[in-house]
Amino acid sequence: MTSPPSKNIWIRRQQCPCGDWKCYVTYEGDSEETSSITSQLVKNDSAGSEAMVSPYVGMVFKSDDDAFEYYGNFARKNGFSIRKERSRLSPQLGIYKRDFVCYRSGFAPVKKKPTGEHHRDRKSVRCGCDAKMYLSKEVVDGVSQWFVVQFSNVHNHELLEDDQVRLLPAYRKIHEADQERILLLSKAGFPIHRIVKVLELEKGIQGGQLPFLERDVRNFVQNRKKVVQENDALLTEKRENDTLELLEACKGTKEADEDFVYDFTVDENDKVEHIAWSYGDSVHAYTMYGDAVYFDTSYQSITYGVLFGAWLGIDNHGRTIFFGCVLLQDETPRSFSWALQTFVRFMRGRCPQTILTDLDPGLRDAISSELPEFKSEFDVLYRVESTEDFELQWNQMISMFGLTTDKHIALLYSFRASWALSYMKGYFLACTATTTYSKSVDAFLKGVFSAQTCLRSFFEQVGISANFQNQARQEMQYMHIKTCIPIEEHVRSILTPFAFNALQHELVLAMQYAVSEMSNGSYLVRHFKEIDGERLVIWIPEEEQIHCSCKEFESSGLLCRHSLRVFVAKNYFQLPDKYYLNRWRKESSLDFYDDHIARTSDDEWFQDYHCLTETLFTESSITKERADYVRRELTTQLTRILNEVRNMPECEGVAMDLTFSPTG
C-alpha cells in the first residue's frame, strides 16, 4: 500500500440511522487535507479500536487480494463484513476490475416454491446497503497495480459492536488446530455441544466466546465426514483397480520369465488380499546366502493401506541382496504366517538359519518419543556382552529413570532374548546386525520408494532395484597386509575383501591379548590392559576345532580375535579349511550370466576364459606391484586383441550367440 496521492478528495460526513457518524468519498476534488481528515474521522469513529486509514479513491494496492484483505480488516473494525461482488475481464489485462461490497448489499432473489412442498422461510440479511469499494487494474512501468476508483462507507443498517461483528459468517473461522481437535473429539464419540464445551475449557474462555458457533462445528464435522466417505469410496476403487493391474503385471512377468515366482490370496469377497513375488536371480542368490535373512517391514503405503515387507540378505562382499517381497493388507499373525510360508516355498523349501526383523514399530516409536534420555542409555546396554551384566545394568537403568511400572519398558524387557546381543550370541547373523548393513538396507529401500507411484509402477521399480542390487559387480580391491603373520597372507588368498578386512581387524587386535593354557587344554585369553573380561577358548586338537565363549564365529562366520590368538600361539600358519565358510569365499561370488547360454553352449572356451580371469585377478590382488602390472598389460593386450578381432571377417559360417544379461 502507498501513501495517499496528491489529488484532493471531497468527503462528506453523514449520520447513519444508528446515530454514528461515518464518512464516504463522493468525488475527487482539490483539497490537500483529505487524507488527514479521513484518517482522523476513522480514528474517531473506531470507538477505541486501533486506528486504521480508511480506503480512499486513488489508494494503490499491489494486488486485488491485498485490497480485499485491507478492506476486510477495515470492515471488521467498523462493524460489518464484505464480500466480492463483480469482476470484469479483458484479453489484455485479464481481470481488470473488482467490486467489493458490504455483506448487506443488494437484495435476496425471490425463490419460487414448488407446489405442495413446505419450505422454511429464512430472512435475508441483504437490505440494499450501498457501502462499497471498487478497484481498477492499471499497468504502470510494466507493473500491475490496483487503484481504488470508488469508495462509499454509507450504510443503511446498524453497524455491529465488536462482540457482535465477530459472529458474522465472514469472521467465524475454525483454525487448523481447532479443526484437528474437533475431529479428534468427534472420533472419540463426543457430541457437538460437548466438543464446544471442551474447547472453551481448554482455551480458558467463557461460554459463547469462541470465534465460531456451535452450528459451525456441526457443519464442519458433517462436511468432513461426507468428504471422508467420498474419498474412501474413490480410494477403495483405486486400490482394487491398481491391485488388479499389479496382478496382471506379475502374470506378464511370469510369461516372459519362467523363473519369476509370485502368489496371492483373496478375501471372502473375492478381492485380492496379499501379493508376494521374487525373481530367478534372487532364488539363485538365496542358495548361497540364505543362511541369514533380514525381513524389513518399515514401509507402509498410506494410499493403498498395505504393508511392504522385503526379504533381504548379505552376500560375500557385504552387500545387501534382494530375495523377495510381499504386500500385506494387515499385520495379523495369519498374514505374516502366509508371507513366511510363501517365501520359503519361493526358496524351494529351504528355511534360513536366522530371520531378523525390526522391533515392533509402535514400541520403538513410543520409546524414542516418550523416553529420549532412556534411549541413549539403552543403546549402551544393548551391547553388553554377558547376560548377567545385562540383567544387573537393566535393573539399575529402569530404577534410575523410574520406569519400573512403564508398560513400554516391560514389553521391551520381555523381548530381550530377541534383541539384546548378550542373549543373541550363537545365532548366525552373517554381519547383518551392524550399523553398516542397516545403512545399506536403508539405501536400497529408499531407491525402491524414490517416487510415489501406482502399484504397477512400484512393481517395476522393485524389479529394477533388485536387479541392480543383485547383479552389481564388486570392484577389485587391493588388500594390504598389516601383521606379516602367515595366517593373514593365507586368508587374503581365500576370502573376499569384505570378509578379509573383518578377519584382519580381529587378527590385528589379537596381538593385544595374552593367552594362558589351562590344565585341560583350554585357554584363557585376556586383553593386556584389562583385568576382567577374559574369554575361554576350548581347543579340540583331534578335530582341529576351536570354540570361544564370545561366540563370534557362530554369529558372523568369521573367527574372533581370541581364537586367532590361540592359533598364533599354537604356531598355525594357516587356518583349518572349516573356518573359511563358503559364503565368505571369493569363489562363492554370484555369476549372473544368462543361464540359457550356460546350459546350451557346447563350447567350453568361455568357462576356461572365466576361470583364467578369476585366477588372474586373484593373483594380481596379492601385491600392489602385481595389480599395477596386470592393469597396465591387460589394457594393452586386450586393446590389441580387440583391434585384430574387428579386422576379421564378420560372417563365416554360423555366428555364436554370446548375449549376456546385464551385469550392472
PDB file of N, CA, C and O in Angstrom, residues 249-307:
ATOM      1  N   ALA A 249       0.553 -57.503 -13.988  1.00  0.00           N
ATOM      2  CA  ALA A 249       1.992 -57.320 -14.212  1.00  0.00           C
ATOM      3  C   ALA A 249       2.766 -58.565 -13.784  1.00  0.00           C
ATOM      4  O   ALA A 249       3.729 -58.973 -14.448  1.00  0.00           O
ATOM      5  N   CYS A 250       2.362 -59.170 -12.677  1.00  0.00           N
ATOM      6  CA  CYS A 250       3.004 -60.407 -12.222  1.00  0.00           C
ATOM      7  C   CYS A 250       2.802 -61.530 -13.238  1.00  0.00           C
ATOM      8  O   CYS A 250       3.737 -62.276 -13.555  1.00  0.00           O
ATOM      9  N   LYS A 251       1.582 -61.635 -13.755  1.00  0.00           N
ATOM     10  CA  LYS A 251       1.293 -62.681 -14.744  1.00  0.00           C
ATOM     11  C   LYS A 251       2.120 -62.461 -16.003  1.00  0.00           C
ATOM     12  O   LYS A 251       2.675 -63.411 -16.578  1.00  0.00           O
ATOM     13  N   GLY A 252       2.215 -61.205 -16.452  1.00  0.00           N
ATOM     14  CA  GLY A 252       3.004 -60.905 -17.640  1.00  0.00           C
ATOM     15  C   GLY A 252       4.481 -61.204 -17.445  1.00  0.00           C
ATOM     16  O   GLY A 252       5.141 -61.718 -18.349  1.00  0.00           O
ATOM     17  N   THR A 253       5.003 -60.888 -16.262  1.00  0.00           N
ATOM     18  CA  THR A 253       6.409 -61.171 -15.980  1.00  0.00           C
ATOM     19  C   THR A 253       6.674 -62.671 -15.951  1.00  0.00           C
ATOM     20  O   THR A 253       7.717 -63.142 -16.424  1.00  0.00           O
ATOM     21  N   LYS A 254       5.732 -63.424 -15.416  1.00  0.00           N
ATOM     22  CA  LYS A 254       5.869 -64.882 -15.370  1.00  0.00           C
ATOM     23  C   LYS A 254       5.911 -65.479 -16.772  1.00  0.00           C
ATOM     24  O   LYS A 254       6.682 -66.412 -17.045  1.00  0.00           O
ATOM     25  N   GLU A 255       5.092 -64.934 -17.673  1.00  0.00           N
ATOM     26  CA  GLU A 255       5.085 -65.429 -19.049  1.00  0.00           C
ATOM     27  C   GLU A 255       6.409 -65.142 -19.751  1.00  0.00           C
ATOM     28  O   GLU A 255       6.866 -65.941 -20.565  1.00  0.00           O
ATOM     29  N   ALA A 256       7.019 -64.005 -19.421  1.00  0.00           N
ATOM     30  CA  ALA A 256       8.285 -63.634 -20.046  1.00  0.00           C
ATOM     31  C   ALA A 256       9.493 -64.276 -19.376  1.00  0.00           C
ATOM     32  O   ALA A 256      10.532 -64.457 -20.008  1.00  0.00           O
ATOM     33  N   ASP A 257       9.380 -64.622 -18.100  1.00  0.00           N
ATOM     34  CA  ASP A 257      10.493 -65.191 -17.332  1.00  0.00           C
ATOM     35  C   ASP A 257       9.965 -66.332 -16.484  1.00  0.00           C
ATOM     36  O   ASP A 257       9.304 -66.113 -15.472  1.00  0.00           O
ATOM     37  N   GLU A 258      10.260 -67.532 -16.890  1.00  0.00           N
ATOM     38  CA  GLU A 258       9.719 -68.703 -16.183  1.00  0.00           C
ATOM     39  C   GLU A 258      10.287 -68.842 -14.776  1.00  0.00           C
ATOM     40  O   GLU A 258       9.696 -69.533 -13.935  1.00  0.00           O
ATOM     41  N   ASP A 259      11.408 -68.204 -14.494  1.00  0.00           N
ATOM     42  CA  ASP A 259      11.998 -68.289 -13.154  1.00  0.00           C
ATOM     43  C   ASP A 259      11.354 -67.319 -12.167  1.00  0.00           C
ATOM     44  O   ASP A 259      11.592 -67.408 -10.961  1.00  0.00           O
ATOM     45  N   PHE A 260      10.572 -66.372 -12.672  1.00  0.00           N
ATOM     46  CA  PHE A 260       9.848 -65.448 -11.795  1.00  0.00           C
ATOM     47  C   PHE A 260       8.754 -66.217 -11.053  1.00  0.00           C
ATOM     48  O   PHE A 260       8.073 -67.073 -11.620  1.00  0.00           O
ATOM     49  N   VAL A 261       8.599 -65.927  -9.752  1.00  0.00           N
ATOM     50  CA  VAL A 261       7.586 -66.610  -8.947  1.00  0.00           C
ATOM     51  C   VAL A 261       6.730 -65.574  -8.226  1.00  0.00           C
ATOM     52  O   VAL A 261       7.223 -64.521  -7.818  1.00  0.00           O
ATOM     53  N   TYR A 262       5.434 -65.861  -8.105  1.00  0.00           N
ATOM     54  CA  TYR A 262       4.538 -64.976  -7.367  1.00  0.00           C
ATOM     55  C   TYR A 262       3.359 -65.786  -6.846  1.00  0.00           C
ATOM     56  O   TYR A 262       3.072 -66.900  -7.305  1.00  0.00           O
ATOM     57  N   ASP A 263       2.688 -65.222  -5.864  1.00  0.00           N
ATOM     58  CA  ASP A 263       1.488 -65.848  -5.307  1.00  0.00           C
ATOM     59  C   ASP A 263       0.645 -64.751  -4.670  1.00  0.00           C
ATOM     60  O   ASP A 263       1.152 -63.667  -4.342  1.00  0.00           O
ATOM     61  N   PHE A 264      -0.632 -65.043  -4.477  1.00  0.00           N
ATOM     62  CA  PHE A 264      -1.533 -64.059  -3.874  1.00  0.00           C
ATOM     63  C   PHE A 264      -2.693 -64.779  -3.199  1.00  0.00           C
ATOM     64  O   PHE A 264      -2.925 -65.975  -3.422  1.00  0.00           O
ATOM     65  N   THR A 265      -3.399 -64.066  -2.364  1.00  0.00           N
ATOM     66  CA  THR A 265      -4.602 -64.589  -1.708  1.00  0.00           C
ATOM     67  C   THR A 265      -5.765 -63.649  -2.000  1.00  0.00           C
ATOM     68  O   THR A 265      -5.572 -62.489  -2.375  1.00  0.00           O
ATOM     69  N   VAL A 266      -6.983 -64.159  -1.838  1.00  0.00           N
ATOM     70  CA  VAL A 266      -8.188 -63.345  -1.982  1.00  0.00           C
ATOM     71  C   VAL A 266      -9.000 -63.445  -0.694  1.00  0.00           C
ATOM     72  O   VAL A 266      -8.924 -64.443   0.029  1.00  0.00           O
ATOM     73  N   ASP A 267      -9.770 -62.391  -0.406  1.00  0.00           N
ATOM     74  CA  ASP A 267     -10.581 -62.388   0.798  1.00  0.00           C
ATOM     75  C   ASP A 267     -11.948 -63.011   0.535  1.00  0.00           C
ATOM     76  O   ASP A 267     -12.198 -63.569  -0.547  1.00  0.00           O
ATOM     77  N   GLU A 268     -12.850 -62.894   1.531  1.00  0.00           N
ATOM     78  CA  GLU A 268     -14.172 -63.509   1.405  1.00  0.00           C
ATOM     79  C   GLU A 268     -15.013 -62.886   0.300  1.00  0.00           C
ATOM     80  O   GLU A 268     -15.984 -63.495  -0.172  1.00  0.00           O
ATOM     81  N   ASN A 269     -14.630 -61.676  -0.129  1.00  0.00           N
ATOM     82  CA  ASN A 269     -15.357 -61.008  -1.217  1.00  0.00           C
ATOM     83  C   ASN A 269     -14.670 -61.213  -2.559  1.00  0.00           C
ATOM     84  O   ASN A 269     -14.977 -60.514  -3.526  1.00  0.00           O
ATOM     85  N   ASP A 270     -13.744 -62.151  -2.607  1.00  0.00           N
ATOM     86  CA  ASP A 270     -13.004 -62.479  -3.828  1.00  0.00           C
ATOM     87  C   ASP A 270     -12.157 -61.312  -4.313  1.00  0.00           C
ATOM     88  O   ASP A 270     -11.892 -61.177  -5.503  1.00  0.00           O
ATOM     89  N   LYS A 271     -11.731 -60.452  -3.385  1.00  0.00           N
ATOM     90  CA  LYS A 271     -10.843 -59.351  -3.701  1.00  0.00           C
ATOM     91  C   LYS A 271      -9.402 -59.753  -3.375  1.00  0.00           C
ATOM     92  O   LYS A 271      -9.155 -60.461  -2.381  1.00  0.00           O
ATOM     93  N   VAL A 272      -8.463 -59.312  -4.213  1.00  0.00           N
ATOM     94  CA  VAL A 272      -7.051 -59.630  -3.967  1.00  0.00           C
ATOM     95  C   VAL A 272      -6.631 -59.068  -2.608  1.00  0.00           C
ATOM     96  O   VAL A 272      -6.888 -57.911  -2.293  1.00  0.00           O
ATOM     97  N   GLU A 273      -5.978 -59.911  -1.814  1.00  0.00           N
ATOM     98  CA  GLU A 273      -5.636 -59.530  -0.440  1.00  0.00           C
ATOM     99  C   GLU A 273      -4.125 -59.298  -0.295  1.00  0.00           C
ATOM    100  O   GLU A 273      -3.663 -58.173  -0.182  1.00  0.00           O
ATOM    101  N   HIS A 274      -3.349 -60.381  -0.314  1.00  0.00           N
ATOM    102  CA  HIS A 274      -1.891 -60.288  -0.185  1.00  0.00           C
ATOM    103  C   HIS A 274      -1.242 -60.727  -1.500  1.00  0.00           C
ATOM    104  O   HIS A 274      -1.754 -61.617  -2.181  1.00  0.00           O
ATOM    105  N   ILE A 275      -0.101 -60.112  -1.827  1.00  0.00           N
ATOM    106  CA  ILE A 275       0.666 -60.487  -3.023  1.00  0.00           C
ATOM    107  C   ILE A 275       2.143 -60.564  -2.653  1.00  0.00           C
ATOM    108  O   ILE A 275       2.668 -59.672  -1.990  1.00  0.00           O
ATOM    109  N   ALA A 276       2.809 -61.644  -3.086  1.00  0.00           N
ATOM    110  CA  ALA A 276       4.250 -61.807  -2.860  1.00  0.00           C
ATOM    111  C   ALA A 276       4.904 -62.218  -4.170  1.00  0.00           C
ATOM    112  O   ALA A 276       4.271 -62.887  -5.006  1.00  0.00           O
ATOM    113  N   TRP A 277       6.164 -61.819  -4.373  1.00  0.00           N
ATOM    114  CA  TRP A 277       6.858 -62.216  -5.590  1.00  0.00           C
ATOM    115  C   TRP A 277       8.371 -62.224  -5.380  1.00  0.00           C
ATOM    116  O   TRP A 277       8.882 -61.619  -4.437  1.00  0.00           O
ATOM    117  N   SER A 278       9.056 -62.925  -6.283  1.00  0.00           N
ATOM    118  CA  SER A 278      10.522 -62.983  -6.257  1.00  0.00           C
ATOM    119  C   SER A 278      11.008 -63.270  -7.668  1.00  0.00           C
ATOM    120  O   SER A 278      10.221 -63.575  -8.571  1.00  0.00           O
ATOM    121  N   TYR A 279      12.325 -63.188  -7.852  1.00  0.00           N
ATOM    122  CA  TYR A 279      12.924 -63.320  -9.180  1.00  0.00           C
ATOM    123  C   TYR A 279      13.895 -64.498  -9.202  1.00  0.00           C
ATOM    124  O   TYR A 279      14.396 -64.950  -8.168  1.00  0.00           O
ATOM    125  N   GLY A 280      14.168 -64.988 -10.416  1.00  0.00           N
ATOM    126  CA  GLY A 280      15.063 -66.127 -10.553  1.00  0.00           C
ATOM    127  C   GLY A 280      16.439 -65.866  -9.974  1.00  0.00           C
ATOM    128  O   GLY A 280      17.020 -66.731  -9.301  1.00  0.00           O
ATOM    129  N   ASP A 281      16.988 -64.676 -10.215  1.00  0.00           N
ATOM    130  CA  ASP A 281      18.300 -64.341  -9.662  1.00  0.00           C
ATOM    131  C   ASP A 281      18.271 -64.319  -8.140  1.00  0.00           C
ATOM    132  O   ASP A 281      19.260 -64.676  -7.480  1.00  0.00           O
ATOM    133  N   SER A 282      17.148 -63.881  -7.571  1.00  0.00           N
ATOM    134  CA  SER A 282      17.026 -63.830  -6.109  1.00  0.00           C
ATOM    135  C   SER A 282      17.003 -65.237  -5.519  1.00  0.00           C
ATOM    136  O   SER A 282      17.624 -65.491  -4.480  1.00  0.00           O
ATOM    137  N   VAL A 283      16.285 -66.141  -6.174  1.00  0.00           N
ATOM    138  CA  VAL A 283      16.243 -67.534  -5.698  1.00  0.00           C
ATOM    139  C   VAL A 283      17.629 -68.156  -5.785  1.00  0.00           C
ATOM    140  O   VAL A 283      18.061 -68.882  -4.878  1.00  0.00           O
ATOM    141  N   HIS A 284      18.343 -67.870  -6.882  1.00  0.00           N
ATOM    142  CA  HIS A 284      19.704 -68.387  -7.027  1.00  0.00           C
ATOM    143  C   HIS A 284      20.626 -67.823  -5.950  1.00  0.00           C
ATOM    144  O   HIS A 284      21.437 -68.548  -5.352  1.00  0.00           O
ATOM    145  N   ALA A 285      20.498 -66.517  -5.661  1.00  0.00           N
ATOM    146  CA  ALA A 285      21.323 -65.899  -4.622  1.00  0.00           C
ATOM    147  C   ALA A 285      21.024 -66.511  -3.253  1.00  0.00           C
ATOM    148  O   ALA A 285      21.923 -66.656  -2.415  1.00  0.00           O
ATOM    149  N   TYR A 286      19.774 -66.878  -3.034  1.00  0.00           N
ATOM    150  CA  TYR A 286      19.380 -67.454  -1.746  1.00  0.00           C
ATOM    151  C   TYR A 286      20.087 -68.784  -1.488  1.00  0.00           C
ATOM    152  O   TYR A 286      20.375 -69.128  -0.337  1.00  0.00           O
ATOM    153  N   THR A 287      20.368 -69.549  -2.545  1.00  0.00           N
ATOM    154  CA  THR A 287      21.057 -70.833  -2.349  1.00  0.00           C
ATOM    155  C   THR A 287      22.439 -70.634  -1.752  1.00  0.00           C
ATOM    156  O   THR A 287      22.965 -71.522  -1.071  1.00  0.00           O
ATOM    157  N   MET A 288      23.049 -69.454  -2.001  1.00  0.00           N
ATOM    158  CA  MET A 288      24.373 -69.175  -1.469  1.00  0.00           C
ATOM    159  C   MET A 288      24.322 -68.406  -0.152  1.00  0.00           C
ATOM    160  O   MET A 288      25.113 -68.661   0.754  1.00  0.00           O
ATOM    161  N   TYR A 289      23.380 -67.478  -0.034  1.00  0.00           N
ATOM    162  CA  TYR A 289      23.401 -66.540   1.096  1.00  0.00           C
ATOM    163  C   TYR A 289      22.091 -66.516   1.880  1.00  0.00           C
ATOM    164  O   TYR A 289      21.782 -65.530   2.543  1.00  0.00           O
ATOM    165  N   GLY A 290      21.335 -67.580   1.805  1.00  0.00           N
ATOM    166  CA  GLY A 290      20.055 -67.623   2.503  1.00  0.00           C
ATOM    167  C   GLY A 290      20.152 -68.101   3.940  1.00  0.00           C
ATOM    168  O   GLY A 290      19.132 -68.428   4.552  1.00  0.00           O
ATOM    169  N   ASP A 291      21.369 -68.159   4.492  1.00  0.00           N
ATOM    170  CA  ASP A 291      21.510 -68.617   5.875  1.00  0.00           C
ATOM    171  C   ASP A 291      20.986 -67.586   6.870  1.00  0.00           C
ATOM    172  O   ASP A 291      20.456 -67.932   7.928  1.00  0.00           O
ATOM    173  N   ALA A 292      21.125 -66.286   6.548  1.00  0.00           N
ATOM    174  CA  ALA A 292      20.622 -65.222   7.421  1.00  0.00           C
ATOM    175  C   ALA A 292      19.777 -64.275   6.576  1.00  0.00           C
ATOM    176  O   ALA A 292      20.261 -63.716   5.593  1.00  0.00           O
ATOM    177  N   VAL A 293      18.521 -64.099   6.960  1.00  0.00           N
ATOM    178  CA  VAL A 293      17.574 -63.283   6.193  1.00  0.00           C
ATOM    179  C   VAL A 293      17.072 -62.150   7.074  1.00  0.00           C
ATOM    180  O   VAL A 293      16.715 -62.369   8.245  1.00  0.00           O
ATOM    181  N   TYR A 294      17.051 -60.951   6.502  1.00  0.00           N
ATOM    182  CA  TYR A 294      16.500 -59.793   7.205  1.00  0.00           C
ATOM    183  C   TYR A 294      15.156 -59.439   6.579  1.00  0.00           C
ATOM    184  O   TYR A 294      15.061 -59.199   5.379  1.00  0.00           O
ATOM    185  N   PHE A 295      14.101 -59.431   7.391  1.00  0.00           N
ATOM    186  CA  PHE A 295      12.748 -59.115   6.912  1.00  0.00           C
ATOM    187  C   PHE A 295      12.392 -57.709   7.369  1.00  0.00           C
ATOM    188  O   PHE A 295      12.156 -57.471   8.543  1.00  0.00           O
ATOM    189  N   ASP A 296      12.364 -56.792   6.423  1.00  0.00           N
ATOM    190  CA  ASP A 296      12.105 -55.380   6.734  1.00  0.00           C
ATOM    191  C   ASP A 296      10.639 -55.044   6.466  1.00  0.00           C
ATOM    192  O   ASP A 296      10.111 -55.311   5.391  1.00  0.00           O
ATOM    193  N   THR A 297       9.987 -54.437   7.457  1.00  0.00           N
ATOM    194  CA  THR A 297       8.584 -54.023   7.310  1.00  0.00           C
ATOM    195  C   THR A 297       8.417 -52.561   7.716  1.00  0.00           C
ATOM    196  O   THR A 297       7.416 -52.184   8.308  1.00  0.00           O
ATOM    197  N   SER A 298       9.406 -51.746   7.386  1.00  0.00           N
ATOM    198  CA  SER A 298       9.397 -50.359   7.858  1.00  0.00           C
ATOM    199  C   SER A 298       8.603 -49.422   6.956  1.00  0.00           C
ATOM    200  O   SER A 298       8.412 -48.261   7.299  1.00  0.00           O
ATOM    201  N   TYR A 299       8.138 -49.904   5.798  1.00  0.00           N
ATOM    202  CA  TYR A 299       7.398 -49.033   4.881  1.00  0.00           C
ATOM    203  C   TYR A 299       5.952 -49.492   4.747  1.00  0.00           C
ATOM    204  O   TYR A 299       5.681 -50.692   4.614  1.00  0.00           O
ATOM    205  N   GLN A 300       5.051 -48.526   4.791  1.00  0.00           N
ATOM    206  CA  GLN A 300       3.624 -48.797   4.627  1.00  0.00           C
ATOM    207  C   GLN A 300       3.022 -47.723   3.732  1.00  0.00           C
ATOM    208  O   GLN A 300       3.325 -46.537   3.858  1.00  0.00           O
ATOM    209  N   SER A 301       2.172 -48.148   2.806  1.00  0.00           N
ATOM    210  CA  SER A 301       1.533 -47.214   1.885  1.00  0.00           C
ATOM    211  C   SER A 301       0.262 -46.659   2.516  1.00  0.00           C
ATOM    212  O   SER A 301      -0.642 -47.418   2.887  1.00  0.00           O
ATOM    213  N   ILE A 302       0.216 -45.330   2.645  1.00  0.00           N
ATOM    214  CA  ILE A 302      -0.994 -44.692   3.161  1.00  0.00           C
ATOM    215  C   ILE A 302      -2.095 -44.751   2.113  1.00  0.00           C
ATOM    216  O   ILE A 302      -3.267 -44.985   2.411  1.00  0.00           O
ATOM    217  N   THR A 303      -1.715 -44.574   0.853  1.00  0.00           N
ATOM    218  CA  THR A 303      -2.700 -44.562  -0.229  1.00  0.00           C
ATOM    219  C   THR A 303      -3.407 -45.900  -0.360  1.00  0.00           C
ATOM    220  O   THR A 303      -4.637 -45.965  -0.484  1.00  0.00           O
ATOM    221  N   TYR A 304      -2.631 -46.984  -0.335  1.00  0.00           N
ATOM    222  CA  TYR A 304      -3.206 -48.304  -0.569  1.00  0.00           C
ATOM    223  C   TYR A 304      -3.470 -49.080   0.715  1.00  0.00           C
ATOM    224  O   TYR A 304      -4.081 -50.147   0.676  1.00  0.00           O
ATOM    225  N   GLY A 305      -3.005 -48.565   1.822  1.00  0.00           N
ATOM    226  CA  GLY A 305      -3.256 -49.242   3.089  1.00  0.00           C
ATOM    227  C   GLY A 305      -2.589 -50.591   3.200  1.00  0.00           C
ATOM    228  O   GLY A 305      -3.114 -51.506   3.842  1.00  0.00           O
ATOM    229  N   VAL A 306      -1.435 -50.775   2.543  1.00  0.00           N
ATOM    230  CA  VAL A 306      -0.740 -52.058   2.573  1.00  0.00           C
ATOM    231  C   VAL A 306       0.630 -51.896   3.213  1.00  0.00           C
ATOM    232  O   VAL A 306       1.243 -50.833   3.158  1.00  0.00           O
ATOM    233  N   LEU A 307       1.102 -52.985   3.794  1.00  0.00           N
ATOM    234  CA  LEU A 307       2.430 -53.036   4.399  1.00  0.00           C
ATOM    235  C   LEU A 307       3.381 -53.700   3.413  1.00  0.00           C
ATOM    236  O   LEU A 307       3.064 -54.753   2.846  1.00  0.00           O
TER     237      LEU A 307
END
